[in-house]
Structure formats: C-alpha cells, structure tokens
PDB file of C-alpha atoms in Angstrom:
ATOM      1  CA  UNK A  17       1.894  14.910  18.520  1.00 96.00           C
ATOM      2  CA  UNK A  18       3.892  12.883  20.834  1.00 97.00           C
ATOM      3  CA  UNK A  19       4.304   8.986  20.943  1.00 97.00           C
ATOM      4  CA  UNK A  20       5.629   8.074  24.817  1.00 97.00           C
ATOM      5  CA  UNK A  21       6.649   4.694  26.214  1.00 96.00           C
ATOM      6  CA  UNK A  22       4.203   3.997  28.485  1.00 93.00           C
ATOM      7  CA  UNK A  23       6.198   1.377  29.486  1.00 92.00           C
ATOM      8  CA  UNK A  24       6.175  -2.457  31.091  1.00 92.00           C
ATOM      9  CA  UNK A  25       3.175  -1.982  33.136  1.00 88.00           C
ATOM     10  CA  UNK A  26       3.239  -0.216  36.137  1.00 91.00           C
ATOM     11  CA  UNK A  27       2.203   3.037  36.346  1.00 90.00           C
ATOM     12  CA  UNK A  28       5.295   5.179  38.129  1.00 92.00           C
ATOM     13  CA  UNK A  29       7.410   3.108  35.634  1.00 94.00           C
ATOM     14  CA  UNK A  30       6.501   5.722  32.500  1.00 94.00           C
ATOM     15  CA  UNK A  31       9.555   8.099  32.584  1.00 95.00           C
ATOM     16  CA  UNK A  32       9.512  11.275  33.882  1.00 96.00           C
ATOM     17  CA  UNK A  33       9.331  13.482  30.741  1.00 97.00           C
ATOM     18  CA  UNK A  34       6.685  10.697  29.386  1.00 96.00           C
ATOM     19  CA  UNK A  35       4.338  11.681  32.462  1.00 95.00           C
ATOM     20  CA  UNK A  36       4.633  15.361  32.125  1.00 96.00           C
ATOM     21  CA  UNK A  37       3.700  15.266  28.204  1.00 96.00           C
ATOM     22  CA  UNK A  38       0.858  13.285  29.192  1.00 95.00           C
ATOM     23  CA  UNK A  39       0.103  15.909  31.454  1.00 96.00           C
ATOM     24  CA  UNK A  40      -0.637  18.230  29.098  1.00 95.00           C
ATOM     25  CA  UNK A  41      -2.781  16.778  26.379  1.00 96.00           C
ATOM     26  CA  UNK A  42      -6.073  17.252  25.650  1.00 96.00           C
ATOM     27  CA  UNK A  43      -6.168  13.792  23.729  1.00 97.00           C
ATOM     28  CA  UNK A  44      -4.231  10.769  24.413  1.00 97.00           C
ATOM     29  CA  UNK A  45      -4.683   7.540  22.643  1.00 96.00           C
ATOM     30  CA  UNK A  46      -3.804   4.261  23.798  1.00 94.00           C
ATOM     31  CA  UNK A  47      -3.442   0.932  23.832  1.00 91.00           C
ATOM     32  CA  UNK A  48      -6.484  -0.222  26.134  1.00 86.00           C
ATOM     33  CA  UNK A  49      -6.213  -4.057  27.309  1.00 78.00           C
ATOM     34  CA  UNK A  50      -2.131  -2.981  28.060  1.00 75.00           C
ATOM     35  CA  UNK A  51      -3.075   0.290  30.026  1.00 81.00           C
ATOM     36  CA  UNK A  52      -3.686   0.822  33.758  1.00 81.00           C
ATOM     37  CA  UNK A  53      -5.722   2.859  34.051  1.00 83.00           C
ATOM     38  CA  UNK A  54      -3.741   3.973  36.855  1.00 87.00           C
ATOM     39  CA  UNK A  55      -1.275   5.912  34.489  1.00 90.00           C
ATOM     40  CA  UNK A  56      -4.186   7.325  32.769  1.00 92.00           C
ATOM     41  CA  UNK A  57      -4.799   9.297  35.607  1.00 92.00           C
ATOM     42  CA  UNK A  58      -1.595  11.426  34.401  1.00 93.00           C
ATOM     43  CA  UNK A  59      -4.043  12.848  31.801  1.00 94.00           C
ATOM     44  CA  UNK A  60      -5.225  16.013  32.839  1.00 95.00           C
ATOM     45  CA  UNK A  61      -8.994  16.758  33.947  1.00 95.00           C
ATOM     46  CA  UNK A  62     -11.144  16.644  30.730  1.00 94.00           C
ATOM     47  CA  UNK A  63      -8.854  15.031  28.309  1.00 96.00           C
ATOM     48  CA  UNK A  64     -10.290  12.748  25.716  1.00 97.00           C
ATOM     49  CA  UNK A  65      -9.276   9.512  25.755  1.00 96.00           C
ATOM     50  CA  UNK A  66      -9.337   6.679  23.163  1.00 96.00           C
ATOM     51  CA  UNK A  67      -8.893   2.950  23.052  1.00 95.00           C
ATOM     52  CA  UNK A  68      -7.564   1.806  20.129  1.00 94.00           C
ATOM     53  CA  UNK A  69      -7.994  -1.643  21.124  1.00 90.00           C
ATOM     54  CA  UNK A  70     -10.458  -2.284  18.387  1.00 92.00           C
ATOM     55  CA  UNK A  71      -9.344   0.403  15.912  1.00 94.00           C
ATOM     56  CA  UNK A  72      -7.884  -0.004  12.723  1.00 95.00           C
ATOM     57  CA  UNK A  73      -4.464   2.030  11.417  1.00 95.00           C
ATOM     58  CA  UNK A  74      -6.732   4.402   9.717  1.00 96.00           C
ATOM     59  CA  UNK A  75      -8.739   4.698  12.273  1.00 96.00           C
ATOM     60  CA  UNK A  76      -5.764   6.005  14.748  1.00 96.00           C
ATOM     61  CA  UNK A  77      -3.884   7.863  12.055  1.00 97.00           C
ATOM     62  CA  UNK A  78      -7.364   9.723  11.337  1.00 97.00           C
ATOM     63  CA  UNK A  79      -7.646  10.543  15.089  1.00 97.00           C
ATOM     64  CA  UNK A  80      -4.573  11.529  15.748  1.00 97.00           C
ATOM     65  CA  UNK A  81      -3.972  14.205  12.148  1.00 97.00           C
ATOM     66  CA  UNK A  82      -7.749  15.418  13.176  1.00 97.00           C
ATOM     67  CA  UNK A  83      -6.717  16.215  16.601  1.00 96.00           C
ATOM     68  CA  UNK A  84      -3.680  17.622  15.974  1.00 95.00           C
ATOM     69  CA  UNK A  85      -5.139  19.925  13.083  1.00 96.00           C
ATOM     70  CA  UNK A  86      -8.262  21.045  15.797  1.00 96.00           C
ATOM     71  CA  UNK A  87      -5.266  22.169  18.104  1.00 95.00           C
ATOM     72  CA  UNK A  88      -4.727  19.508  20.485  1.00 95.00           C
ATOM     73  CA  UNK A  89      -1.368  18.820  22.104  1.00 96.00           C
ATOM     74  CA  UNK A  90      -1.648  14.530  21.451  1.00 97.00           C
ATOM     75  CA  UNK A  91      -0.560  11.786  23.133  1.00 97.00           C
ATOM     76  CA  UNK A  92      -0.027   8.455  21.393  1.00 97.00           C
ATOM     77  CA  UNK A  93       0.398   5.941  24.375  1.00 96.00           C
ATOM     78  CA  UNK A  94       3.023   2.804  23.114  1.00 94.00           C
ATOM     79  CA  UNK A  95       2.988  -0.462  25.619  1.00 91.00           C
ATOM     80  CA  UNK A  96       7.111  -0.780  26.701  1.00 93.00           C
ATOM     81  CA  UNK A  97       8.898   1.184  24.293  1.00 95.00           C
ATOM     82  CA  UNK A  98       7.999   2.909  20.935  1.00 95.00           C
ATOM     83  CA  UNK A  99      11.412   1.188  19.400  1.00 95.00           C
ATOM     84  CA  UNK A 100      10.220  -2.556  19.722  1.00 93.00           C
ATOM     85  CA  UNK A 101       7.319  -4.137  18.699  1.00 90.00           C
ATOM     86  CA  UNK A 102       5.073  -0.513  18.777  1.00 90.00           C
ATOM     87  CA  UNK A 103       3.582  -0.184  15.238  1.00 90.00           C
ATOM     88  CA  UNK A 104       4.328   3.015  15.111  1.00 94.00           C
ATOM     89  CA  UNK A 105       6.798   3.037  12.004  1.00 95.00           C
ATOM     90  CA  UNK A 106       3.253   2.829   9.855  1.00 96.00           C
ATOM     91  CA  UNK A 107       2.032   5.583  11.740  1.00 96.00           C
ATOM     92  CA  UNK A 108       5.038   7.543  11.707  1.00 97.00           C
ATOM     93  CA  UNK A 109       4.872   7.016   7.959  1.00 97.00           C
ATOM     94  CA  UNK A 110       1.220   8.261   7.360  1.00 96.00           C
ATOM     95  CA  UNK A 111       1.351  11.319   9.809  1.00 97.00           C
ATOM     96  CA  UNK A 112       4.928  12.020   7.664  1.00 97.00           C
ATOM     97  CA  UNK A 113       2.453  12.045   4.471  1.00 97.00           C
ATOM     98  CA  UNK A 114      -0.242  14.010   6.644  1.00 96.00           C
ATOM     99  CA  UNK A 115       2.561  16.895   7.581  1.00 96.00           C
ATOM    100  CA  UNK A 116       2.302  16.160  10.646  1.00 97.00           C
ATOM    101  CA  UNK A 117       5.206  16.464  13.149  1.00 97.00           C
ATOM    102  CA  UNK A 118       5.817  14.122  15.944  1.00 97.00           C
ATOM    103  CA  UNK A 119       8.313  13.526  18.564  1.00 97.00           C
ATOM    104  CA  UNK A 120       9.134  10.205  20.440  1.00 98.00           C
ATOM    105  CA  UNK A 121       9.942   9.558  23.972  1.00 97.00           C
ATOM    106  CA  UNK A 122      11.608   6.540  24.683  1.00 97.00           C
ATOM    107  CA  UNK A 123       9.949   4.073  27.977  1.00 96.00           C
ATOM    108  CA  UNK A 124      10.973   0.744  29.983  1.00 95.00           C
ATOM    109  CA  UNK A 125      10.683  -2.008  27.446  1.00 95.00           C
ATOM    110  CA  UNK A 126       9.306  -5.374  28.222  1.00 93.00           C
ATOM    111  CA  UNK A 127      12.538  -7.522  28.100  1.00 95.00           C
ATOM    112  CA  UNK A 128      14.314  -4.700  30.603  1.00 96.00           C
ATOM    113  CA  UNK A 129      11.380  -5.106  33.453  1.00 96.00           C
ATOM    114  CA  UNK A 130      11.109  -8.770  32.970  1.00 96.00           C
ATOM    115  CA  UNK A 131      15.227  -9.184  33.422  1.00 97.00           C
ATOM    116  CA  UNK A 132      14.044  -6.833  36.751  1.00 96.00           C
ATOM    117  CA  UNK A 133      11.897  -8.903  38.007  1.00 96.00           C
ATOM    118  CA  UNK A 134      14.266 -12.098  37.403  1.00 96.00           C
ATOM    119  CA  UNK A 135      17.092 -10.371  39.157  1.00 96.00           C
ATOM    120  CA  UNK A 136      19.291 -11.075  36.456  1.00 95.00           C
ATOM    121  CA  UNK A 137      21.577  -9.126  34.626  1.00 95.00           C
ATOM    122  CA  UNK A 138      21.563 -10.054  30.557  1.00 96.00           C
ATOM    123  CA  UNK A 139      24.704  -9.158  30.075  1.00 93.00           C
ATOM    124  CA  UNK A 140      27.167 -11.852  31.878  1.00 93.00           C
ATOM    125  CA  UNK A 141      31.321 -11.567  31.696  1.00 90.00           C
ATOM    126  CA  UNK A 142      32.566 -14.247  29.490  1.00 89.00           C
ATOM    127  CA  UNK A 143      28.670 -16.256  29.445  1.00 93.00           C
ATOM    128  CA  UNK A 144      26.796 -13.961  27.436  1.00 91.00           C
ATOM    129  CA  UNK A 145      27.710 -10.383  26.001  1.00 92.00           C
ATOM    130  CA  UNK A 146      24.697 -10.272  23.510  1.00 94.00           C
ATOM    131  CA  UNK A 147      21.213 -10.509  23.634  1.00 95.00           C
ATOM    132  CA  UNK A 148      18.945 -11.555  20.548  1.00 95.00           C
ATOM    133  CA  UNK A 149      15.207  -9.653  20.799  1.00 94.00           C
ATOM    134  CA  UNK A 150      12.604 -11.440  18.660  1.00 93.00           C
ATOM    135  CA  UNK A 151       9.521 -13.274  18.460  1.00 87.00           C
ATOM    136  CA  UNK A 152       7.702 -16.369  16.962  1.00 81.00           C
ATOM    137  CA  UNK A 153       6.168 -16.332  14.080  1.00 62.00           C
ATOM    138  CA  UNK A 154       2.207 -16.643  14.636  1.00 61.00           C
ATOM    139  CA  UNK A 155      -0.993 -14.982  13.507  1.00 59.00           C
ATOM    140  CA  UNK A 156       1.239 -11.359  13.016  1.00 61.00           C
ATOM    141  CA  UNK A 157       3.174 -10.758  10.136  1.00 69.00           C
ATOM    142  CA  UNK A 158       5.726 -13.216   8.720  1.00 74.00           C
ATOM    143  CA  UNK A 159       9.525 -12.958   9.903  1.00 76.00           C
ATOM    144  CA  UNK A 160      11.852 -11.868   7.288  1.00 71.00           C
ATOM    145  CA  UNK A 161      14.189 -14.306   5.815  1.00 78.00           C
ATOM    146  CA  UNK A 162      17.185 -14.999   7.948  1.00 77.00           C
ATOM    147  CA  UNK A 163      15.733 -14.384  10.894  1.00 79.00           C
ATOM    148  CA  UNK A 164      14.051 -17.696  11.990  1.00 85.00           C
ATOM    149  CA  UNK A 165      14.999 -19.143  15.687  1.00 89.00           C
ATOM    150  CA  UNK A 166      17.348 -21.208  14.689  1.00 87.00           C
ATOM    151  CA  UNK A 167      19.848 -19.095  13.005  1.00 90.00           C
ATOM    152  CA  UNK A 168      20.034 -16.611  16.025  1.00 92.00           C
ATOM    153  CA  UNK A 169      19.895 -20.082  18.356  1.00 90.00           C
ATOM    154  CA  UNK A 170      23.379 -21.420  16.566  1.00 91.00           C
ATOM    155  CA  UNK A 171      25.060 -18.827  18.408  1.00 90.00           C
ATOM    156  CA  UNK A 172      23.830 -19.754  21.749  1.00 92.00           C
ATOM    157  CA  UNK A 173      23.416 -16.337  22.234  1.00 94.00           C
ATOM    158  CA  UNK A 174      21.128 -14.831  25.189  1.00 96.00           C
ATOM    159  CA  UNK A 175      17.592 -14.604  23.743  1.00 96.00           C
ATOM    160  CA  UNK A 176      14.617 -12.688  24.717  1.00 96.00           C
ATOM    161  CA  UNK A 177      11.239 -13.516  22.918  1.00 95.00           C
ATOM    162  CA  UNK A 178       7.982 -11.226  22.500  1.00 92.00           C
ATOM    163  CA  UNK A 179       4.726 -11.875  21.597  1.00 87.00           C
ATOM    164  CA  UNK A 180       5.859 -15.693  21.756  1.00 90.00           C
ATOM    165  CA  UNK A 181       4.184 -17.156  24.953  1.00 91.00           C
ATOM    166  CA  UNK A 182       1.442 -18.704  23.095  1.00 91.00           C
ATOM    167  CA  UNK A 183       3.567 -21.072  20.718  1.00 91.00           C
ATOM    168  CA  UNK A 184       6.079 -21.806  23.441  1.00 93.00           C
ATOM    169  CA  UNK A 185       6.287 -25.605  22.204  1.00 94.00           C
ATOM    170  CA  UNK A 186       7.238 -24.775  18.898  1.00 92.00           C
ATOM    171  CA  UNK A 187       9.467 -22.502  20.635  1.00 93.00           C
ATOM    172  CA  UNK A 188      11.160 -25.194  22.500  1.00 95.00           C
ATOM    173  CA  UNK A 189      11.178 -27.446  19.683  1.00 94.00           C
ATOM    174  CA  UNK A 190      13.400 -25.252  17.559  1.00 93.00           C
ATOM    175  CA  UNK A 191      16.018 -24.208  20.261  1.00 95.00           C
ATOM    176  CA  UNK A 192      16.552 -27.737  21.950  1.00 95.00           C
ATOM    177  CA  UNK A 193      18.723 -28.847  19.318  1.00 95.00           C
ATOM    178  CA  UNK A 194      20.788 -25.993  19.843  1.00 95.00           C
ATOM    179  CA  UNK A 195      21.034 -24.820  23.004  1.00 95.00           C
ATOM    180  CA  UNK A 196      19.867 -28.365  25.117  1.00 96.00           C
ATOM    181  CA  UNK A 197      17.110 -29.401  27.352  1.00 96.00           C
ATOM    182  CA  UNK A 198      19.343 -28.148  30.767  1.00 96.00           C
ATOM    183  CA  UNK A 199      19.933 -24.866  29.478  1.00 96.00           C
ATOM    184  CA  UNK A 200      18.398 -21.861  31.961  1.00 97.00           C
ATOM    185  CA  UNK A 201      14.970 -20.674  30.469  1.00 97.00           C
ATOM    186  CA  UNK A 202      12.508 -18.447  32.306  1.00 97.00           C
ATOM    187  CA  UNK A 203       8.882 -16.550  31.895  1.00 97.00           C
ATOM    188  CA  UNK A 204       7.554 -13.804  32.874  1.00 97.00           C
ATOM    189  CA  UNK A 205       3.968 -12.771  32.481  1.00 94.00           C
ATOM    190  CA  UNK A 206       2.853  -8.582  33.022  1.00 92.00           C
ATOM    191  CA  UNK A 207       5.842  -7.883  35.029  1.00 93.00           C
ATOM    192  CA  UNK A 208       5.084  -4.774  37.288  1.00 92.00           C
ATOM    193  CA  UNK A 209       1.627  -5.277  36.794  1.00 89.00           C
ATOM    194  CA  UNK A 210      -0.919  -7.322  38.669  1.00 88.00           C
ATOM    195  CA  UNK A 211      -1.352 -11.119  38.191  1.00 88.00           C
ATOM    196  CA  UNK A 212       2.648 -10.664  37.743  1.00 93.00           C
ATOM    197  CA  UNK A 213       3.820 -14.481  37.188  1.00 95.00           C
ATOM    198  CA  UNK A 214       7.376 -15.802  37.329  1.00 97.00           C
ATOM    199  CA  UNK A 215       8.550 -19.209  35.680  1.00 97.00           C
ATOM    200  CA  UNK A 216      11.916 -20.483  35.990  1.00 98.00           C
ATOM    201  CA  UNK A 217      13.349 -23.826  35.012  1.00 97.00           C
ATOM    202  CA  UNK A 218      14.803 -25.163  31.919  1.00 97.00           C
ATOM    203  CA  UNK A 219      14.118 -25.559  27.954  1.00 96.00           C
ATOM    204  CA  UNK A 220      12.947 -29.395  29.205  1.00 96.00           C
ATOM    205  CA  UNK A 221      10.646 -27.738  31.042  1.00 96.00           C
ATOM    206  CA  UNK A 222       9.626 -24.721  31.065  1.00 96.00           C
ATOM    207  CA  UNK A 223       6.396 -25.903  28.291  1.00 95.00           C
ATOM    208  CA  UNK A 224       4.929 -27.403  30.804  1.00 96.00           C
ATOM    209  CA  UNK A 225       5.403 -24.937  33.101  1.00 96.00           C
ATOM    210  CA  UNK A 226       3.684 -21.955  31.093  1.00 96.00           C
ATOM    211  CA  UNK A 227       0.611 -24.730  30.091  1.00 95.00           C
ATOM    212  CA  UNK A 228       0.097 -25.333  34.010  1.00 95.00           C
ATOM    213  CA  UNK A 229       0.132 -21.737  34.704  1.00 94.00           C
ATOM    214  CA  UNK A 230      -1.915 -20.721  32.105  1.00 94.00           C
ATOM    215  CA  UNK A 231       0.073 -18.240  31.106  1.00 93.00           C
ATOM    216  CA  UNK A 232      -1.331 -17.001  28.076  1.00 88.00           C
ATOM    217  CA  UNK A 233      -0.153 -13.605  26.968  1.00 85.00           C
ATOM    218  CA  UNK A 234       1.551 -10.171  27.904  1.00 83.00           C
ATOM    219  CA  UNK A 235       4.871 -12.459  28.648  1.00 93.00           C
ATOM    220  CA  UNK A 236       8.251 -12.836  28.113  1.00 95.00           C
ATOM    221  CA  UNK A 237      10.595 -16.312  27.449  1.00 96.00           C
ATOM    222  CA  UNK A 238      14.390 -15.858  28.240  1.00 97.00           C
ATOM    223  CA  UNK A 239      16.552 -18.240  27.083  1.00 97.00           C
ATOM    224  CA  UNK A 240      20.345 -18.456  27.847  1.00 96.00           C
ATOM    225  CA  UNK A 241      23.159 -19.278  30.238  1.00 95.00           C
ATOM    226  CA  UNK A 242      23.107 -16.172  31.716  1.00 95.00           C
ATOM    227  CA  UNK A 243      19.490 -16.296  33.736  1.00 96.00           C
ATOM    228  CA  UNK A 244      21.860 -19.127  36.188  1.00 94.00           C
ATOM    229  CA  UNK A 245      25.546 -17.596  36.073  1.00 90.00           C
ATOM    230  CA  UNK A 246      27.366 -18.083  39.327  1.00 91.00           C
ATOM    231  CA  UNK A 247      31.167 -18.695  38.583  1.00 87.00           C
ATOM    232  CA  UNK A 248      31.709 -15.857  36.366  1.00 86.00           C
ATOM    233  CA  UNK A 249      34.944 -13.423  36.797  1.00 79.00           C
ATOM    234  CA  UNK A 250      33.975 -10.093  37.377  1.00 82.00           C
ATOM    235  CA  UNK A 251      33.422  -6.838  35.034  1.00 81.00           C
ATOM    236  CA  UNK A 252      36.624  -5.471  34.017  1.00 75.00           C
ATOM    237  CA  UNK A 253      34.971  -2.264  33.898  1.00 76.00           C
ATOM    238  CA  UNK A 254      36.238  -1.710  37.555  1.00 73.00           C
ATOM    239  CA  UNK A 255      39.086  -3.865  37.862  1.00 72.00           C
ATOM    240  CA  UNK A 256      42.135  -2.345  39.448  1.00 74.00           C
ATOM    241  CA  UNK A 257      44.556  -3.475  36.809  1.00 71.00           C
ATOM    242  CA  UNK A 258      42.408  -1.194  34.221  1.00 70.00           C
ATOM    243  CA  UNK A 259      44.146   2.127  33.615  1.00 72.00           C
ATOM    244  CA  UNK A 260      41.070   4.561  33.476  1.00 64.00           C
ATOM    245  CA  UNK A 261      42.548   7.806  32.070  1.00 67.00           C
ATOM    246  CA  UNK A 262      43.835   5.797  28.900  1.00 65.00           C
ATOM    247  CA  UNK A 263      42.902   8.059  26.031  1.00 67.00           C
ATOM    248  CA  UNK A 264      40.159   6.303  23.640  1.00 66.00           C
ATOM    249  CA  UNK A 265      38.971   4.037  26.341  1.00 64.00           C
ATOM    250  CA  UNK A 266      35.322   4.140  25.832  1.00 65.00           C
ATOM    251  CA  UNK A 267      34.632   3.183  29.877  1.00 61.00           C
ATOM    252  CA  UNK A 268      36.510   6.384  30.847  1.00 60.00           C
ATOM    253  CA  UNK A 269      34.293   8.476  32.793  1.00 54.00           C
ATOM    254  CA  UNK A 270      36.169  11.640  31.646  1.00 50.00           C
ATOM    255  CA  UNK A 271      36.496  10.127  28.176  1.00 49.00           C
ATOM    256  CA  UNK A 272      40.230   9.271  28.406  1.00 44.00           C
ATOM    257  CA  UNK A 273      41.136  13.429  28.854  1.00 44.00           C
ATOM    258  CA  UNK A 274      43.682  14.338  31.251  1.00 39.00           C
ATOM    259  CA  UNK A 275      42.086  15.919  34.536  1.00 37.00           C
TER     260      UNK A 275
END
C-alpha cells in the first residue's frame, strides 16, 4: 500500500520513485477532478482505477484493505504532497487498525509550484525567512484555536494560503490591518496544469482581481514582501567572508570536517 504525491499538476512533475510505484500496481486510487489523466497513464496496462471523487472515507479505506488483502500492490494517489492538506492521517489511522502497512512518498506541493511559476523565491535575506502555510476557514473543518489569520498576520510573516481562493475577501479583510493595502499579494490557479492563471498585484487589489478572473478553485494566495524584493543583500550562504570548513556550521558541505 503506497500513498505518492502526485503532485501540483503536471504530469512529469510526480517524482521519480512516485512514477515507478505507480508503475507497478494493479490498483491505484485517486483523487479524480485533481488528476490528469495524463499521469494515469503511468499505471500499467490493466490496472484498476478508482475515483474517489465521490467516495466517502469508508469507502476508500474499504478499497484500499480489500485490495491489499486480494494481493494487489496499491496506489493511493495524494494531489501535491501527502504532508499538507492530503487526508490521509484518517486513513493512515484506519489501515493502522486494519494491519495494514503503508509507505509514503513525498511529491511537489502546491505552494512550491505556485512560488515556480511566480519566479519567486519564499525565502528572502533580511525580508522574509519564514513562511506561514494555512487556509481559511470555510465549509471544511474548523481551524484550531490560535491559529486564525490574524495571529500568524501580526508577524508579517510570508504567507501561503490553501483551499482559500473562494473567501478571498474575508481573506483580505483580516490581513489589511496588518500587513497594508500596498503589500505584494499574488494568485495562482492549477499551476503546471492547463487553464494555469497568474494574478499579481496587491492586498488592495488582488479581490478584485481573482472575482474578474473567475478564479474559483485549485489556487493559491501569497501574501508577503518577499513576492516584490529587489534591494535585498545577498545569501550569506556563499559570501566570501564565510569560513566554510568551520566545524558545526550547518551550511558546510563537508559538515565542518577537515578535508
């Protein structure tokens, strides 16, 4: 039983050791109105394959513990990456209470192949070391306490938003007072897939923007300094005043060990 990050979108973005798993089970399950059907083509000849677009968690855990128990290597397809925003820690739990054993391979996330297609680095020297992934609270399951968007927005740190497209005003609303209308904000809608759609502008704007698009799901919001850096010093990660066989230094390519 293997879950695999199908990753962002495109097809040749599922890793390497995702696509050669896939290439060997008889059943793969997966996520249908975020699959192309493209990387379903990895399957080989004669696989069953299920949508679990209109399945319940039963349903899939039944599938899956049946399978494995008739003999079948499985594949459990996960949009982006199984670590964010899968579902599959219920499912890991029930196959766990099933015996059955399950590996995980890791794929592109979302927020990665959105920052891609932005051509922006997250990460900024000295504008923004940290990035904040969450999402708006909607029709899904509440947020717990602590983590509404205004207690990660007092930072002002970098922020990257799932499953948050469709309440973008409310979005705005609550980061405004904190972070101010000019600050860099962006969208991006199925990156690597088609339709692809990229909105840049500001929190003043960038509403407006998705409502004139129509940009309605499978999207990203990015808020933060970082998406318009210019005048930033560079990484001291390759400065030449950094001595790079200093023992402990974590950037050390030979781990701070003599040669």
């Amino acid at each position: 039983m293997h879950f695999i990050g199908a990753g962002p979108g495109a097809a040749d973005l599922i890793t390497v050791r995702g696509q050669q798993l896939l290439a060997r089970c008889g059943v793969c399950l997966y996520p249908g109105s975020l699959t192309p059907t493209d990387l379903l083509a990895h399957c080989p000849p004669g696989a069953r394959l299920v949508d679990t677009a209109d399945l319940t968690l039963d349903d899939i855990v039944d599938t899956l513990v049946q399978a494995c128990r008739d003999g079948h290597d499985v594949a459990r397809l996960c949009s982006g990456d199984p670590a964010v925003y899968s579902a599959v820690a219920e499912q890991m739990r029930r196959l766990d209470a099933a015996d059955v054993p399950y590996d995980v391979t890791p794929g592109v996330p979302a927020f990665s192949a959105a920052a891609a297609v932005l051509g922006r680095e997250l990460t900024v020297p000295t504008v923004g070391q940290s990035l904040v992934l969450t999402r708006a609270q909607a029709r899904s399951t509440s947020m717990p306490d602590g983590e509404e968007l205004a207690t990660f927005a007092k930072s002002g740190t970098t922020l990257a938003l799932h499953l948050a497209v469709n309440r973008v005003e409310q979005v705005v609303d609550e980061l405004l007072p904190h972070y101010g209308a000019d600050c860099p904000a962006a969208v991006v809608a199925k990156a690597t897939q088609p339709g692809e759609t990229v909105l840049r502008g500001t929190l003043g704007d960038i509403a407006g923007q998705v409502r004139d698009a129509g940009v309605n799901r499978a999207a990203m919001i990015f808020v933060g300094r970082v998406l318009a850096a210019e005048n930033f010093p560079d990484s001291f990660l390759y400065s030449p005043g950094r001595e790079r066989h200093a023992p402990g230094d974590p950037y050390c390519e030979n781990g701070g060990q003599p040669h």
